[in-house]
Amino acid sequence: MNIKPLADNVVIKATQVEETTKSGIVLTSASKEKPQIAQVVAVGPGGIVDGKEVGMSVKVGDKVIAAKYSGTDIKIDDEEYTILHMADILAIVE
């Protein structure tokens, strides 16, 4: 299944979360935080949002840092994705 975001939305897929701490403690799934670094899977066309022109400054394949707890989490074909607004992307990791 393909995801095609609309307006200024971006679809990202989170990178793997660390299973252990630096000191070797194994983390349970409940104690793991939502990862902030993700890879861009799809980008909307941009356009007029709330009366302002929005240009998309990320592209598919970029590694980005997203605002913590932002966006909507979805699961398609056993893969987890997050759809969020362009404004919720804080930085591109180079």
Coordinates of C-alpha atoms in Angstrom, one line a residue:
M1 CA 0.0 0.0 0.0
N2 CA 1.2 3.5 -0.9
I3 CA 0.8 6.6 1.4
K4 CA 0.5 9.9 -0.4
P5 CA 0.3 12.8 2.1
L6 CA -1.7 15.9 1.3
A7 CA -0.8 19.6 1.8
D8 CA 2.1 20.1 4.2
N9 CA 2.1 16.6 5.7
V10 CA 5.1 14.3 5.8
V11 CA 5.2 10.6 6.4
I12 CA 8.2 9.4 8.5
K13 CA 9.4 6.0 9.7
A14 CA 11.2 5.9 13.0
T15 CA 14.7 4.5 13.3
Q16 CA 15.4 1.6 15.6
V17 CA 15.2 2.4 19.3
E18 CA 18.1 1.3 21.6
E19 CA 17.2 -1.9 23.4
T20 CA 19.8 -1.3 26.1
T21 CA 21.3 1.6 27.9
K22 CA 25.0 2.5 27.8
S23 CA 25.5 0.7 31.1
G24 CA 23.9 -2.5 29.7
I25 CA 20.4 -2.3 31.2
V26 CA 17.8 -3.9 29.0
L27 CA 14.8 -1.7 28.4
T28 CA 11.2 -2.9 28.3
S29 CA 8.9 -1.6 25.6
A30 CA 7.0 0.5 28.1
S31 CA 10.1 2.4 29.3
K32 CA 11.3 3.3 25.8
E33 CA 10.7 6.8 24.6
K34 CA 9.3 7.5 21.1
P35 CA 12.3 8.0 18.9
Q36 CA 12.9 11.5 17.5
I37 CA 15.1 10.6 14.6
A38 CA 13.3 9.2 11.6
Q39 CA 13.5 8.7 7.8
V40 CA 11.2 10.6 5.4
V41 CA 9.1 8.1 3.5
A42 CA 6.7 10.5 1.6
V43 CA 6.3 14.3 1.3
G44 CA 3.1 16.2 0.5
P45 CA 3.1 18.9 -2.2
G46 CA 2.9 21.8 0.2
G47 CA 0.7 24.7 -0.9
I48 CA -1.5 27.1 1.0
V49 CA -2.0 26.2 4.7
D50 CA -3.9 28.6 7.0
G51 CA -3.5 31.3 4.3
K52 CA 0.2 31.0 4.0
E53 CA 2.4 29.5 1.3
V54 CA 4.2 26.4 2.6
G55 CA 7.2 25.1 0.8
M56 CA 8.5 21.6 1.5
S57 CA 12.1 21.6 2.7
V58 CA 12.5 17.9 3.1
K59 CA 12.6 15.1 0.5
V60 CA 12.1 11.3 0.5
G61 CA 15.1 9.6 2.1
D62 CA 16.1 12.5 4.4
K63 CA 16.9 11.7 8.0
V64 CA 15.1 14.1 10.2
I65 CA 14.5 15.0 13.9
A66 CA 10.8 15.3 14.7
A67 CA 9.2 17.1 17.6
K68 CA 8.5 14.6 20.5
Y69 CA 5.0 13.2 20.6
S70 CA 3.9 15.0 17.4
G71 CA 1.9 13.6 14.5
T72 CA -0.4 10.7 14.1
D73 CA 0.9 7.1 14.4
I74 CA -0.4 4.6 11.8
K75 CA 0.3 0.9 11.0
I76 CA 0.2 -0.3 7.4
D77 CA 1.3 -3.8 6.3
D78 CA 2.9 -4.4 9.8
E79 CA 5.0 -1.3 9.4
E80 CA 4.6 1.7 11.8
Y81 CA 4.7 5.3 10.3
T82 CA 4.0 8.7 11.6
I83 CA 2.2 11.4 9.6
L84 CA 3.0 15.0 10.8
H85 CA 3.0 18.5 9.6
M86 CA 6.2 20.1 8.1
A87 CA 6.3 22.5 11.1
D88 CA 6.8 19.5 13.4
I89 CA 10.1 18.6 11.7
L90 CA 12.9 20.4 13.7
A91 CA 16.0 19.5 11.7
I92 CA 17.6 17.5 8.9
V93 CA 20.4 15.2 10.1
E94 CA 23.3 15.2 7.7

